[in-house]
N, CA and C atoms as an extended XYZ file, in Angstrom:
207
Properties=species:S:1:pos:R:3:atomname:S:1:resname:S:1:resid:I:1 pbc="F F F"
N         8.165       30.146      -10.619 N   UNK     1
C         9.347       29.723      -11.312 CA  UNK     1
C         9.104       28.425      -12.073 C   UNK     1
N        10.338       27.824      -12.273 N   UNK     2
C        10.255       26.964      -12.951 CA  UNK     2
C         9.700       25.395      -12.731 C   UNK     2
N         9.977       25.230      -11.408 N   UNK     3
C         9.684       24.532      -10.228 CA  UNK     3
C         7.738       24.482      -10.329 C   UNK     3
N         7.307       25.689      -10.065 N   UNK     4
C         5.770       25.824       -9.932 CA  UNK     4
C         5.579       24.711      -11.195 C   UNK     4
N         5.978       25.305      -12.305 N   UNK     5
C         5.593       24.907      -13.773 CA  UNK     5
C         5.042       23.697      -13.792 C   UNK     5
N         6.237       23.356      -13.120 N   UNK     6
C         6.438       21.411      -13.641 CA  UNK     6
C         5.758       20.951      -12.573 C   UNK     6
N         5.744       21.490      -11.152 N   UNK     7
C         4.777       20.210      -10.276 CA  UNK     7
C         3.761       20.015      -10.681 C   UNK     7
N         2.663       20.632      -11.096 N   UNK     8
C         1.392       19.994      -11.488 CA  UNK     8
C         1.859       18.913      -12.589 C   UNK     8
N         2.375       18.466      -13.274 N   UNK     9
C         2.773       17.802      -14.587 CA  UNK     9
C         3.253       16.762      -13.499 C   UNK     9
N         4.249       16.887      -12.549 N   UNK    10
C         4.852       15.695      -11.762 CA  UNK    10
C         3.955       15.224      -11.029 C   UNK    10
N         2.933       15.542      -10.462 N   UNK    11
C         2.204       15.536       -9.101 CA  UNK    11
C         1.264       14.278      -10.527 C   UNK    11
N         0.961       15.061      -11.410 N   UNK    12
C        -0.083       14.216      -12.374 CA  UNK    12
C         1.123       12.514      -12.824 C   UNK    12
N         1.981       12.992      -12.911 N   UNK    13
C         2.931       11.568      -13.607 CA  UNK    13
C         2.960       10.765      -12.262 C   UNK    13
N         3.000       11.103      -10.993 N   UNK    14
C         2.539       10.284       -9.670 CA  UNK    14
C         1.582        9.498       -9.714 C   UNK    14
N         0.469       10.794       -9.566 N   UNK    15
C        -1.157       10.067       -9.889 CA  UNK    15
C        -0.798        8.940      -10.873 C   UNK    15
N        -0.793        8.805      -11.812 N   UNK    16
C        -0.451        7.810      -12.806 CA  UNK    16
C        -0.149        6.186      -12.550 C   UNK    16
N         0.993        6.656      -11.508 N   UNK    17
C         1.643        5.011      -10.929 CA  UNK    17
C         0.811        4.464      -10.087 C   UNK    17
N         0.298        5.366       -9.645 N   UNK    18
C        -1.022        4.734       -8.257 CA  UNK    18
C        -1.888        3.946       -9.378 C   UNK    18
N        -2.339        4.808      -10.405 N   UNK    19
C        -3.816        4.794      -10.998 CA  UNK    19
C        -3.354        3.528      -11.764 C   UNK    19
N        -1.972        3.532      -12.318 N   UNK    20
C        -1.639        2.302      -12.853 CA  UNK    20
C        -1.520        1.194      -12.015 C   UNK    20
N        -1.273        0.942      -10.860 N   UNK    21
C        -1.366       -0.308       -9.913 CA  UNK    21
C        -2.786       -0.402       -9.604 C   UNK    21
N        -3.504        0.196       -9.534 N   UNK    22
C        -5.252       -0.155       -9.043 CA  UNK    22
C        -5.304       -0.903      -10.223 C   UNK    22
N        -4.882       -0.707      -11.436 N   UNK    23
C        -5.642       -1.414      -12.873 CA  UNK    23
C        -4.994       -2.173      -12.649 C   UNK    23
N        -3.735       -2.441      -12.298 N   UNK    24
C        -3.117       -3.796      -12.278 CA  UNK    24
C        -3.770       -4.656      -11.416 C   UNK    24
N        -4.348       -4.157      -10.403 N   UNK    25
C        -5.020       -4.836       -9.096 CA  UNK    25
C        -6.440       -5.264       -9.389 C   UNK    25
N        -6.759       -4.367      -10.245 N   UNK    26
C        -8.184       -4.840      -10.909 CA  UNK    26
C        -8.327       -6.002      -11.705 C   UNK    26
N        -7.002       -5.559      -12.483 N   UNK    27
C        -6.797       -6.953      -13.548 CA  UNK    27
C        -6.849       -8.146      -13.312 C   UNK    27
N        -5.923       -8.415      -12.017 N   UNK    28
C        -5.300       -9.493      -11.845 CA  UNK    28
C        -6.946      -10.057      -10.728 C   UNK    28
N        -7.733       -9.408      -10.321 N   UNK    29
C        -8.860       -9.760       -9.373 CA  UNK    29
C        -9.762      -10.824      -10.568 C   UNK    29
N        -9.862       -9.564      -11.548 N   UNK    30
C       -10.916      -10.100      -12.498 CA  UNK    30
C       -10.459      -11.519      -13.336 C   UNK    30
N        -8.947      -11.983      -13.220 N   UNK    31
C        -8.776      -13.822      -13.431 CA  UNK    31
C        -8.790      -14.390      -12.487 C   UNK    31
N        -8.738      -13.826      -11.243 N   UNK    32
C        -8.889      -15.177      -10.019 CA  UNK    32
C        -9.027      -16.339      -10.521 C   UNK    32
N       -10.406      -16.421      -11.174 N   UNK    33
C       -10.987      -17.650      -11.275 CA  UNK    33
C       -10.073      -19.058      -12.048 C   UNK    33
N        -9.083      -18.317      -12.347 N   UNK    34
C        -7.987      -19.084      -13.849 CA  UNK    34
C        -6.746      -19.197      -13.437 C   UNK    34
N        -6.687      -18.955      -11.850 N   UNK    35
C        -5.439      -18.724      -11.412 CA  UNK    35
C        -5.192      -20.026      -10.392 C   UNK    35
N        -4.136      -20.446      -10.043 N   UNK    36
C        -4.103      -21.305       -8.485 CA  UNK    36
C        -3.993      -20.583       -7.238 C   UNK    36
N        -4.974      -20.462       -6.314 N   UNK    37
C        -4.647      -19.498       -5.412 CA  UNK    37
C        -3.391      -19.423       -4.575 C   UNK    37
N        -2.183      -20.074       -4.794 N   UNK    38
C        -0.679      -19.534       -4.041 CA  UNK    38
C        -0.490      -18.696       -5.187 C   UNK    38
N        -0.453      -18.926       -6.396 N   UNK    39
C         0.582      -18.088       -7.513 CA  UNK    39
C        -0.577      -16.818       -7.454 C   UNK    39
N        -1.923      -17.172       -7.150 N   UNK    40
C        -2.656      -15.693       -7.145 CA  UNK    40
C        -2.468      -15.039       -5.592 C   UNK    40
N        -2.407      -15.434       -5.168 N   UNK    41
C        -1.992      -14.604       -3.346 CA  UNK    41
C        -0.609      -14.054       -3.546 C   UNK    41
N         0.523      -14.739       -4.205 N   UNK    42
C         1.659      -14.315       -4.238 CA  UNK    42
C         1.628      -12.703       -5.241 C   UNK    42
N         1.520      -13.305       -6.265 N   UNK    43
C         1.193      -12.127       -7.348 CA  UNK    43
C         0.693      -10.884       -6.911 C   UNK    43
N        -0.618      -11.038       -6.036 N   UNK    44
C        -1.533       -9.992       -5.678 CA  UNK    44
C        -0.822       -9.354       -4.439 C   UNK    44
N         0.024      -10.145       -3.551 N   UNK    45
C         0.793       -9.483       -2.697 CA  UNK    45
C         1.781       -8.341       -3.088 C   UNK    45
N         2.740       -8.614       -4.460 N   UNK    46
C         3.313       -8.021       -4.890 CA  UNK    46
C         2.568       -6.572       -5.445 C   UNK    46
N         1.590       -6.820       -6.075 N   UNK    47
C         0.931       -5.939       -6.601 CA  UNK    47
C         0.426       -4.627       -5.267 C   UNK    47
N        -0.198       -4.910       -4.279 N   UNK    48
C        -0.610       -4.257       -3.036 CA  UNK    48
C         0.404       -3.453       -2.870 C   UNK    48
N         2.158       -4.380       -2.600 N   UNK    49
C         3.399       -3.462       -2.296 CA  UNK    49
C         3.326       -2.623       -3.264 C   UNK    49
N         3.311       -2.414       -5.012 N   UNK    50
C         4.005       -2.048       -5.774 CA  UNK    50
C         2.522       -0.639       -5.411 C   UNK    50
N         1.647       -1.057       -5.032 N   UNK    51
C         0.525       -0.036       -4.947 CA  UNK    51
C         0.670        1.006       -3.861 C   UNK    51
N         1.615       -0.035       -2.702 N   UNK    52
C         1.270        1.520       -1.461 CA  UNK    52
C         2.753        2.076       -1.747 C   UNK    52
N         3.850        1.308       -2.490 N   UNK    53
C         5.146        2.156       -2.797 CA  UNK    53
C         4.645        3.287       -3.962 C   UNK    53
N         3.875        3.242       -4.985 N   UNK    54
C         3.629        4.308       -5.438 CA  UNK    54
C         2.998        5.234       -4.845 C   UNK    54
N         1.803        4.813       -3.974 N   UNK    55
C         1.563        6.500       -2.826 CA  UNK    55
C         2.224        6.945       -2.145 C   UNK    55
N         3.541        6.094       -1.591 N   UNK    56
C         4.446        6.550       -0.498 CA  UNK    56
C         5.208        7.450       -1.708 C   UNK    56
N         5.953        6.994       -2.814 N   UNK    57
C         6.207        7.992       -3.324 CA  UNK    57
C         5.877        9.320       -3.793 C   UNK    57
N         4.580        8.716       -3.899 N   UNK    58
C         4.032       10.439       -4.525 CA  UNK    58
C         3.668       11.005       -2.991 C   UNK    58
N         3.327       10.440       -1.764 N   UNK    59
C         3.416       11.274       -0.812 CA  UNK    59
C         4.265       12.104       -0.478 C   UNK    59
N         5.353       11.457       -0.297 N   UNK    60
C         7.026       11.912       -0.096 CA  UNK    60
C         7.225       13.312       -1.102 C   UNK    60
N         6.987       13.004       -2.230 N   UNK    61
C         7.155       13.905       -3.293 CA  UNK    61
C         6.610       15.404       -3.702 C   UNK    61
N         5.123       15.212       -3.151 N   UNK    62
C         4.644       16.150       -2.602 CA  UNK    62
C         5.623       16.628       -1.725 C   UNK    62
N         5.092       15.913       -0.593 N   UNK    63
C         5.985       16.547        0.710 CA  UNK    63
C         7.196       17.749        0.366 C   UNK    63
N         8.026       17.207       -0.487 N   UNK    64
C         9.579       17.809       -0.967 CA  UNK    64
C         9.152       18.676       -1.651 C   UNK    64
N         8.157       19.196       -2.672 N   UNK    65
C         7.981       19.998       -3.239 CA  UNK    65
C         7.076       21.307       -2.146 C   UNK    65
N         6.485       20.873       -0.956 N   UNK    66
C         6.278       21.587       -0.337 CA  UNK    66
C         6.752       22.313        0.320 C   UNK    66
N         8.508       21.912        0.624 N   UNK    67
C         9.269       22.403        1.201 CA  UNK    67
C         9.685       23.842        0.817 C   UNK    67
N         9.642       23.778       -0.625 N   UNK    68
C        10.313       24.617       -1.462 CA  UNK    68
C         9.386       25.385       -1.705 C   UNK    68
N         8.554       25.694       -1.984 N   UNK    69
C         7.379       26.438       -2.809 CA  UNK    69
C         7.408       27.830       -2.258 C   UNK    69
């Protein structure tokens, strides 16, 4: 159905947010050196959350689409 269609397309727009926080995480590693380390520990903390909330989502998301299938 219609459902099948679109999860691979959603499952890929998931992948995405992960793949986009690693680059953010990469980014922000590769200025350390230009940074003060509280505003860089703080920053990079945020970044970690914003990284395991995008796998929890796409875990979850999966999950729900498994229900149904």
């Amino acid at each position: 159905g219609v459902q099948t269609c679109a999860l691979p397309i959603l499952t890929a727009n998931l992948k995405l947010g992960i793949e986009q926080a690693d680059r953010n995480i990469r980014l922000w590693k590769s200025i350390r050196h230009k940074i003060d380390s509280r505003r860089f520990a703080e920053v990079m903390e945020s970044l970690l959350k914003e990284r395991r909330d995008a796998e929890t989502y796409y875990n979850v998301a999966i999950h729900f689409f498994d229900l149904y299938k």
